[in-house]
XYZ file of C-alpha atoms in Angstrom:
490
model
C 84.366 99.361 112.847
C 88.324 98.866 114.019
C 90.992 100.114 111.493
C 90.973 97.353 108.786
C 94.415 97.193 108.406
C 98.097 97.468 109.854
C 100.923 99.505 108.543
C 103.258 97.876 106.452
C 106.229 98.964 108.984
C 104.210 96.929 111.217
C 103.474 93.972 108.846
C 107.177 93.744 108.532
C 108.187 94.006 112.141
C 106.195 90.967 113.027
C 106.671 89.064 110.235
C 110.662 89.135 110.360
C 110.638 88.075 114.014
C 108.893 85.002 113.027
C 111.496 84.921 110.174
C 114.451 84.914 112.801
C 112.975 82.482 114.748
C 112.242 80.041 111.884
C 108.513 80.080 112.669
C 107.790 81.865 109.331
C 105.019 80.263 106.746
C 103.539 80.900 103.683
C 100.020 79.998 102.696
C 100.093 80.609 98.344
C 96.466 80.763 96.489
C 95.735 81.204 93.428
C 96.343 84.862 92.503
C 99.868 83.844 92.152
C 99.038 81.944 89.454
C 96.821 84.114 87.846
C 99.393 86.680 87.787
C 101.471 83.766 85.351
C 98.397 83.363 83.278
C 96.467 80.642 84.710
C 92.874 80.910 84.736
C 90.583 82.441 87.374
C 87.985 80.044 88.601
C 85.396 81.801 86.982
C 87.447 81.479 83.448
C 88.509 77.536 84.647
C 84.538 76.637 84.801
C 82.823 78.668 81.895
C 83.600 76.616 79.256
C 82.014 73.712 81.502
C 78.586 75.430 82.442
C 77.780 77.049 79.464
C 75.842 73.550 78.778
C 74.124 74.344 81.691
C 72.981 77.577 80.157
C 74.417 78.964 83.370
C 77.118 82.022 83.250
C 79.900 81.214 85.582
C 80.358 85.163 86.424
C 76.871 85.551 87.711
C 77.211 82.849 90.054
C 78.735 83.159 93.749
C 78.803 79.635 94.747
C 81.759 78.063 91.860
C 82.080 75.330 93.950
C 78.653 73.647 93.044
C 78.917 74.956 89.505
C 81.988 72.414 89.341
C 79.661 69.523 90.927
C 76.796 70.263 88.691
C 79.238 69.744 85.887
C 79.998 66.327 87.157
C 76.608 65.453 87.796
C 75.390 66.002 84.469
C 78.500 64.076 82.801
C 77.871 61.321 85.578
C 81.796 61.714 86.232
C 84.698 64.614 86.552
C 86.286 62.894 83.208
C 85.236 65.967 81.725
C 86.503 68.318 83.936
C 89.548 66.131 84.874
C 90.302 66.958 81.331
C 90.101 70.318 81.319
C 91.898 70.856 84.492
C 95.095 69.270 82.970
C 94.873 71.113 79.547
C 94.675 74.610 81.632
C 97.345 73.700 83.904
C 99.524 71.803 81.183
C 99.549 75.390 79.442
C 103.328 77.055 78.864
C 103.253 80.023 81.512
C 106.487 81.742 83.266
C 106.808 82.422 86.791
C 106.865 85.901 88.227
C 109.073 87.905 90.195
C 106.777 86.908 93.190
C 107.664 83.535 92.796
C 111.231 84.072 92.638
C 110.879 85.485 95.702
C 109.319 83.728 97.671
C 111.542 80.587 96.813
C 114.408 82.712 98.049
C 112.681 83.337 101.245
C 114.203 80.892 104.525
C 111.391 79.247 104.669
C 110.584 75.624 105.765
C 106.583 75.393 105.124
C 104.565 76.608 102.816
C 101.244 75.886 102.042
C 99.182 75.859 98.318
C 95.434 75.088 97.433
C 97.437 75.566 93.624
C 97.240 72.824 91.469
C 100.035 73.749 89.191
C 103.953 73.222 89.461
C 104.995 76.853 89.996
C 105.892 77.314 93.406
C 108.285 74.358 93.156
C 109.368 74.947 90.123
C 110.649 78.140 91.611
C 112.238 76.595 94.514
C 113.799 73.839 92.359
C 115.456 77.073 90.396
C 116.934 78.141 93.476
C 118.660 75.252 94.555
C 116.054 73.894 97.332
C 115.724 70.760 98.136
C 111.526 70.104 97.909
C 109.158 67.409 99.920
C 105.804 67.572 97.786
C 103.087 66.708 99.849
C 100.044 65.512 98.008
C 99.003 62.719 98.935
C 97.511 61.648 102.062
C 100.250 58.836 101.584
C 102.858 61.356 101.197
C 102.488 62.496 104.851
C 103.942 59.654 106.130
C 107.015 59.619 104.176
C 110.418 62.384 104.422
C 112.204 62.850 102.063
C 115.555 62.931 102.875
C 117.854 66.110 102.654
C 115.204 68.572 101.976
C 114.693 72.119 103.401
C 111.551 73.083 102.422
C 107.698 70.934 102.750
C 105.475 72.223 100.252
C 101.499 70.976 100.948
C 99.510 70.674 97.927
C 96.359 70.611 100.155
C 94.004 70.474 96.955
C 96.088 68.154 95.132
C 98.103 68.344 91.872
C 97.567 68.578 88.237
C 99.091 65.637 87.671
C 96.697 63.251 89.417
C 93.427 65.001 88.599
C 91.162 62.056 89.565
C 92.507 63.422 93.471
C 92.002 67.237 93.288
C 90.006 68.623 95.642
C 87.293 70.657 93.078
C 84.068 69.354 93.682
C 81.639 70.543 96.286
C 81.520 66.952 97.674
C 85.253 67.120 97.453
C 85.407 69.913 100.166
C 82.171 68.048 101.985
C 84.198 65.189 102.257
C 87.597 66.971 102.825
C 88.201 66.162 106.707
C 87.210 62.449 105.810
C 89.780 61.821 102.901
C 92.549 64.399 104.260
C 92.537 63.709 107.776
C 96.183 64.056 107.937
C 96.393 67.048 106.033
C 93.262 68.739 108.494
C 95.928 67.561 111.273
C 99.032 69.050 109.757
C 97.114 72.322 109.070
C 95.792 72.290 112.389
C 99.855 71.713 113.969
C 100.890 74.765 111.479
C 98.310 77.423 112.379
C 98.586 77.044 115.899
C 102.557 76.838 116.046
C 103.601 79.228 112.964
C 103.406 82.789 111.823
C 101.083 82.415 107.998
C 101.394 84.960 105.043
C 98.364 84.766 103.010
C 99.856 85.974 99.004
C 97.092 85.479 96.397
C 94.372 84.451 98.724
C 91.565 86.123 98.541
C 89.795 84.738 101.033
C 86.699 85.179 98.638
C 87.441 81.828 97.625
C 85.305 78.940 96.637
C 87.043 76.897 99.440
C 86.381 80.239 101.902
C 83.992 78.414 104.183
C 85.017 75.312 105.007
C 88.924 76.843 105.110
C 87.884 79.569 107.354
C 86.054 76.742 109.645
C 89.313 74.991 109.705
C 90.893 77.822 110.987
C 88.160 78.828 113.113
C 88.999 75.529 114.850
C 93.098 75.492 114.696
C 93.073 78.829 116.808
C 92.770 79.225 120.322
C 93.363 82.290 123.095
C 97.322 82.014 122.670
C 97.578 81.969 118.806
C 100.326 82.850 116.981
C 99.446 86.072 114.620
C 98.779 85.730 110.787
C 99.303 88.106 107.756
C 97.226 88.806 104.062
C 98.357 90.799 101.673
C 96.020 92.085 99.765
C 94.966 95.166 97.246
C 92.203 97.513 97.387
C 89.544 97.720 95.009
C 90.403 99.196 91.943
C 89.265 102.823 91.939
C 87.003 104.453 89.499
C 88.714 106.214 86.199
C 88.202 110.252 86.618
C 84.990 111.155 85.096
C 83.878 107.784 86.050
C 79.923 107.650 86.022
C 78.027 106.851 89.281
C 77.497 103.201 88.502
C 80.974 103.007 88.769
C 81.653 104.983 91.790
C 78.802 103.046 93.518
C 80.506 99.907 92.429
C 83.990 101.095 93.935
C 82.081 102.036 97.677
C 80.814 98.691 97.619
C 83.510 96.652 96.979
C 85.557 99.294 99.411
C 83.298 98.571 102.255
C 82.355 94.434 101.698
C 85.932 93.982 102.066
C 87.014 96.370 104.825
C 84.062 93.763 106.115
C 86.007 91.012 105.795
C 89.203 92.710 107.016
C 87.338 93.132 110.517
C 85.991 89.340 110.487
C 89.550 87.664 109.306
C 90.931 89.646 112.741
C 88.326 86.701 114.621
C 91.076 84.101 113.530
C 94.355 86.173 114.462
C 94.898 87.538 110.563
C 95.985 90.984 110.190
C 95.850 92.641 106.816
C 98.271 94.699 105.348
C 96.535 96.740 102.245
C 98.230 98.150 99.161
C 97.335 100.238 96.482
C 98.022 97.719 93.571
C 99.725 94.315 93.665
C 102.599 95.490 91.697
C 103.751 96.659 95.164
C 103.992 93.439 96.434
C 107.257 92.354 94.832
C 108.881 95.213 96.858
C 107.471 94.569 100.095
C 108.940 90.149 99.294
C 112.553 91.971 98.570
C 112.366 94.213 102.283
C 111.431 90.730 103.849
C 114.392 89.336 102.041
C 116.720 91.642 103.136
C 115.300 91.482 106.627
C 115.986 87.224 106.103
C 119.148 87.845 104.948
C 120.807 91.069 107.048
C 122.795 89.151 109.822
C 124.595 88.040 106.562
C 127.745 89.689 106.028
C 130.114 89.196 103.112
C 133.808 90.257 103.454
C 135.414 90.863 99.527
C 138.682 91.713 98.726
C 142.259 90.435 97.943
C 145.863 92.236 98.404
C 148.684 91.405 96.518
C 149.764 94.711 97.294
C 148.644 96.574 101.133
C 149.439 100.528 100.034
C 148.347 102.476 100.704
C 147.379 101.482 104.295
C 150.322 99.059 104.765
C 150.006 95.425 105.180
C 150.293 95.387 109.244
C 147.116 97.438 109.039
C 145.107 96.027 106.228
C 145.356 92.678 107.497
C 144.612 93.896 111.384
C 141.406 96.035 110.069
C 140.491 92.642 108.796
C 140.605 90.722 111.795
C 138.941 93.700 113.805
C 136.123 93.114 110.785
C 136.498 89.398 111.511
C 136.344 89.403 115.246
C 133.575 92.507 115.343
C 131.236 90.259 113.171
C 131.110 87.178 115.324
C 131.209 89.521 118.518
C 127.722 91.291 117.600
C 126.099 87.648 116.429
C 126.397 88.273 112.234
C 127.717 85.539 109.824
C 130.365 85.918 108.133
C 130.863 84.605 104.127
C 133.514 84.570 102.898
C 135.557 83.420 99.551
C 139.059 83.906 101.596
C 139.998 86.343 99.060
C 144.224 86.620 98.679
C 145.299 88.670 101.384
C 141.956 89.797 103.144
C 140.076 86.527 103.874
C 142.395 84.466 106.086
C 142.758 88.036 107.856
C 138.681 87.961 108.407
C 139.066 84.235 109.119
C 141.423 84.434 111.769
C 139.303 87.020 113.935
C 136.219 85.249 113.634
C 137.857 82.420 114.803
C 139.967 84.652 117.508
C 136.412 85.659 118.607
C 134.484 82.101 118.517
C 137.023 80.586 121.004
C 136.696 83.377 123.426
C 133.046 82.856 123.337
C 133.665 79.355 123.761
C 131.225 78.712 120.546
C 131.482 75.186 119.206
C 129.013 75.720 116.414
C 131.146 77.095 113.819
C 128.215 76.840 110.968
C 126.256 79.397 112.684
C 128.961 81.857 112.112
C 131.058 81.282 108.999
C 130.162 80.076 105.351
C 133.134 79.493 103.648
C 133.584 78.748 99.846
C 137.473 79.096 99.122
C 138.201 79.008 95.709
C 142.125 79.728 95.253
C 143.784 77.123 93.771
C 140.685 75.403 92.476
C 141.608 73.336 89.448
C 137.351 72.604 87.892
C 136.792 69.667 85.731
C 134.015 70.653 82.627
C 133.728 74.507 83.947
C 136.238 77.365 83.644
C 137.629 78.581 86.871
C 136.325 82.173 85.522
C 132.468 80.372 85.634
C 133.336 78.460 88.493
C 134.263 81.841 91.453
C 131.624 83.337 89.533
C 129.326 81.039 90.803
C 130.755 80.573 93.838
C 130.732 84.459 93.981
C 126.943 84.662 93.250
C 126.088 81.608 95.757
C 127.636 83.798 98.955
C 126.382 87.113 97.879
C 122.415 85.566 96.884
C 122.436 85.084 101.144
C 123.594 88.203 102.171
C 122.406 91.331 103.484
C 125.776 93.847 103.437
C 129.370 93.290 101.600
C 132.015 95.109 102.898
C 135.267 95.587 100.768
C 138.761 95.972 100.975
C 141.082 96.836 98.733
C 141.070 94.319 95.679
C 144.565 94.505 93.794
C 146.426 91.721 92.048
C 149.696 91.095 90.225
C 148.760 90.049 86.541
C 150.956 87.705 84.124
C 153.732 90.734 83.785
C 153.835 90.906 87.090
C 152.239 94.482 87.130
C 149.942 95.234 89.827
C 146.117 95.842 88.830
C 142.391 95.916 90.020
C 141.004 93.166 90.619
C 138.118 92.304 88.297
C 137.060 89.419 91.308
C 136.182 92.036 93.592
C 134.522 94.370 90.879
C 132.209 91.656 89.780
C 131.697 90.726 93.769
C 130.159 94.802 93.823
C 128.244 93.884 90.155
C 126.477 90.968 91.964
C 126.199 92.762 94.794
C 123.714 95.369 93.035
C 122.255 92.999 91.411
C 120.957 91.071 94.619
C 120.331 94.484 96.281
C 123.035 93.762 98.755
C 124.176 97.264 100.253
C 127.598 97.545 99.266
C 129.991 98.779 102.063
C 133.739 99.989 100.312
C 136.744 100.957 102.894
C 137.928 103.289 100.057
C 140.629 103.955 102.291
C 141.955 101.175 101.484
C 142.560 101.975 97.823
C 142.682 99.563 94.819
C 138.931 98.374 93.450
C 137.742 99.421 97.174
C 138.526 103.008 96.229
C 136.662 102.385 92.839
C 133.952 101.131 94.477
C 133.100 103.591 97.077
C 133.177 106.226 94.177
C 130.789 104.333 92.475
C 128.567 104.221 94.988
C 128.872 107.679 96.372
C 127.791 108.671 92.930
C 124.368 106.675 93.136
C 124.140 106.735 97.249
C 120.582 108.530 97.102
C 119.509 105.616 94.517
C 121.697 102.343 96.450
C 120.025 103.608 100.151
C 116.907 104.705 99.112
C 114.458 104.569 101.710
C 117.478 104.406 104.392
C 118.147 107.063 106.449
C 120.309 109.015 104.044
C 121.320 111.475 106.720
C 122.841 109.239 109.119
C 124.447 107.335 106.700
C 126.289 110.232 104.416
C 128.811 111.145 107.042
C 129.401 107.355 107.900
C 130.159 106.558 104.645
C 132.503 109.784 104.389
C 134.712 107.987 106.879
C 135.423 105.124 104.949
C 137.263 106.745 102.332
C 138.095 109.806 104.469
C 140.096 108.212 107.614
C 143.105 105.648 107.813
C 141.789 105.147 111.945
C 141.484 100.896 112.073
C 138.819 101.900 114.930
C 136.811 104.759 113.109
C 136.562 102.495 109.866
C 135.402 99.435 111.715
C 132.778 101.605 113.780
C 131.396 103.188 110.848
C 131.555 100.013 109.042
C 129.292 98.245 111.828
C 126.897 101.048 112.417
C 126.119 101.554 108.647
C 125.055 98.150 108.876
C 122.867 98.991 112.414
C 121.677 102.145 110.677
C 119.632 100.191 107.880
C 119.107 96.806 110.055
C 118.606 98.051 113.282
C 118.276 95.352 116.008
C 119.960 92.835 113.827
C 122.659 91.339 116.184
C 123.569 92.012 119.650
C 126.225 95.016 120.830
């Protein structure tokens, strides 16, 4: 037998490309739900058999437990029912499905029937096309950036969900267009499987679906999934016999799944999965490069210099492909703005959206919302899409007139942490900058963890270390190249 499974290095590799390239999908089952505290299938149908005097857990084949349900009740009323009082249940979302809503992702797939996944998205500000409905399909909805198939249908019209074995006999007959969109995704996107466990009641006729999508020149897939749980120490031989069973049916299945173009990625336990959605997050989100600061006052570097190392910063970021964001901070940000745009017309680019995301908020005057809530929002909207924030210097005068830190930028380096963007001060340029890098030279083993520490230490040094407008911009952009590598061109 092949190795069943790739490295997650690997996993990672592949799967950002087809981020960067907008060819990413996402294919959701229903261990995501479980993980909120919806019911397995085996817990869904129990209730229903036990009239049967059949034990849902003993059986292999759920799908014609479902149908014998109906058949007996000579309808689904019954399990229509019980469908909607499982799914109308008061659950919370996980961390996963934060997650993936934050991911730049156009399609994503669900054989769910709940409202979780766009729930999620809805929370972070996307714009959703349900597709349920054969109907649907025909219709877009307009100014939406993400197309989530229900392929099985939706709580909320039970009498449609695709539960019954008939239901998936029948499936290519009543969902053409849905077989045909399926068929268009497989063969034209990159699919991660996340709480699929291809074990399924659906696994047969999905897998013949797929079987059929794929040809020679198919586009690789992805599943995340965990091993089997190992025994407990002093575990009896039952046990142990139980664990080399379930070990080698599903390094099994790893080998067969490679017949269709998916590659498995394995993990210990599924709380490791959250960690490997936040890498792919960063990877989304690393061309993305935030510029803080303000200066009502340029000491100690001097305004001629302050404002030039922010046009080098400016200029450098369009020059090597990376977006800028900005919130044209006092003193820094029309700096920053002016390279770019020095930059963009000597590259003759005319797509100015591909480059800079601006969201001034000087001189703002809100209606219903304090202009405290209002940049911090506007703060937290630029930094939730970027990879690296680079600072410089951060002063302002206050009501006296006296110069002092400025809490904008500090709460810029707060968010920052709290999105996992990796913070890059110019404490050479004093002020909240200064502040900043000592803050994070005291927790630099904990902020680049999993970075290569020993490349990065004497980069960092230089930041706070030279007053060079050169050295401070190279180290500045090769920090960045250190933990992206290959993220924009030289």
């Amino acid at each position: 037998m092949n190795h069943p499974g790739i490295s997650s290095e690997s996993f990672l590799n592949s799967y950002q490309a087809a981020l960067d390239t907008r060819r990413a999908a996402l294919f959701i089952g229903a261990g995501t739900s479980m993980a909120s505290g919806y019911a397995s299938w085996v817990r869904l149908l129990g209730p229903l058999v036990r009239d049967l005097g059949l034990d849902a857990a003993q059986e292999p084949d759920l799908v014609a437990l479902a149908q014998y349900v109906e058949n007996q009740q000579c309808g689904r009323g019954q399990v229509n029912q019980h469908l909607v009082t499982e799914f109308s249940r008061d659950v919370r979302r996980t961390a996963v499905h934060k997650l993936i809503a934050q991911l730049p992702i156009d399609t994503i797939w669900t054989t769910n029937y709940d409202h979780l996944i766009e729930d999620a998205l809805i929370a972070e500000g996307r714009r959703v096309d349900r597709k349920i409905t054969e109907q649907n399909l025909a219709v877009t909805k307009p100014d939406c950036d993400v197309t989530l198939y229900k392929m099985h249908g939706d709580v909320q019209h039970p009498d449609d969900t695709v539960l019954l074995k008939q239901d998936y006999e029948t499936y290519r007959q009543k969902r053409p267009g849905f077989a045909a969109h399926l068929h268009a995704a497989l063969t034209s996107r990159t699919f991660l499987f996340l709480g699929f466990s291809f074990t399924d009641p659906n696994i047969d006729y999905f897998l013949a679906q797929l079987h059929g999508a794929l040809g020679a020149n198919r586009p690789p897939h992805f599943w995340i999934t965990a091993r089997p749980r190992a025994p407990a120490p002093g575990a009896g031989a039952t046990e142990l016999r139980r664990h080399e069973y379930e070990t080698r049916k599903q390094l099994i299945r790893i080998d067969d799944l490679k017949r269709y173009g998916i590659q498995t990625l394995l993990i210990d336990d599924y709380q490791e999965l959250p960690e490997l959605l936040r890498e792919l997050l960063f990877r989304a989100r690393r061309h993305n490069i935030f510029v803080a600061g303000s200066a009502a006052d340029h000491a100690p570097l001097g305004r001629a210099a302050v404002e030039e190392l922010a046009r080098q910063l400016g200029r450098g970021l369009v020059r090597r492909r990376y977006h800028l964001l900005s919130a044209l901070g006092l003193g820094i940000g029309a700096a920053t703005l002016v390279g770019a745009l020095e930059q963009l017309a000597l590259d003759s680019q005319r797509d100015l959206s591909r480059y800079l995301t601006l969201r001034p908020f000087q001189g703002l005057t809100p209606s219903g919302v304090s202009k405290d809530e209002l940049e911090r929002k506007v703060r937290t909207e630029l930094l939730s899409k970027a990879g690296f924030a680079v600072f410089l210097c951060g002063n302002k005068r206050d009501s006296a007139g006296n110069l002092a830190l400025s809490e904008g930028v500090l709460e810029e380096f707060a968010i920052a942490r709290a999105q996992r963007v990796y913070p890059i001060p110019i404490g050479s340029s004093g002020h909240a900058a200064q502040e900043i890098w000592q803050l994070v030279d005291a927790d630099f083993a904990t902020i680049f963890a999993d970075r290569d520490q020993a490349t990065l230490r004497p980069l960092f040094q230089i930041l706070n270390g030279s007053t060079s407008l050169e050295e401070l911009c190279g180290a500045v952009f090769q920090i960045i190249h250190t933990i992206a590598p290959g993220s924009a061109s030289a």
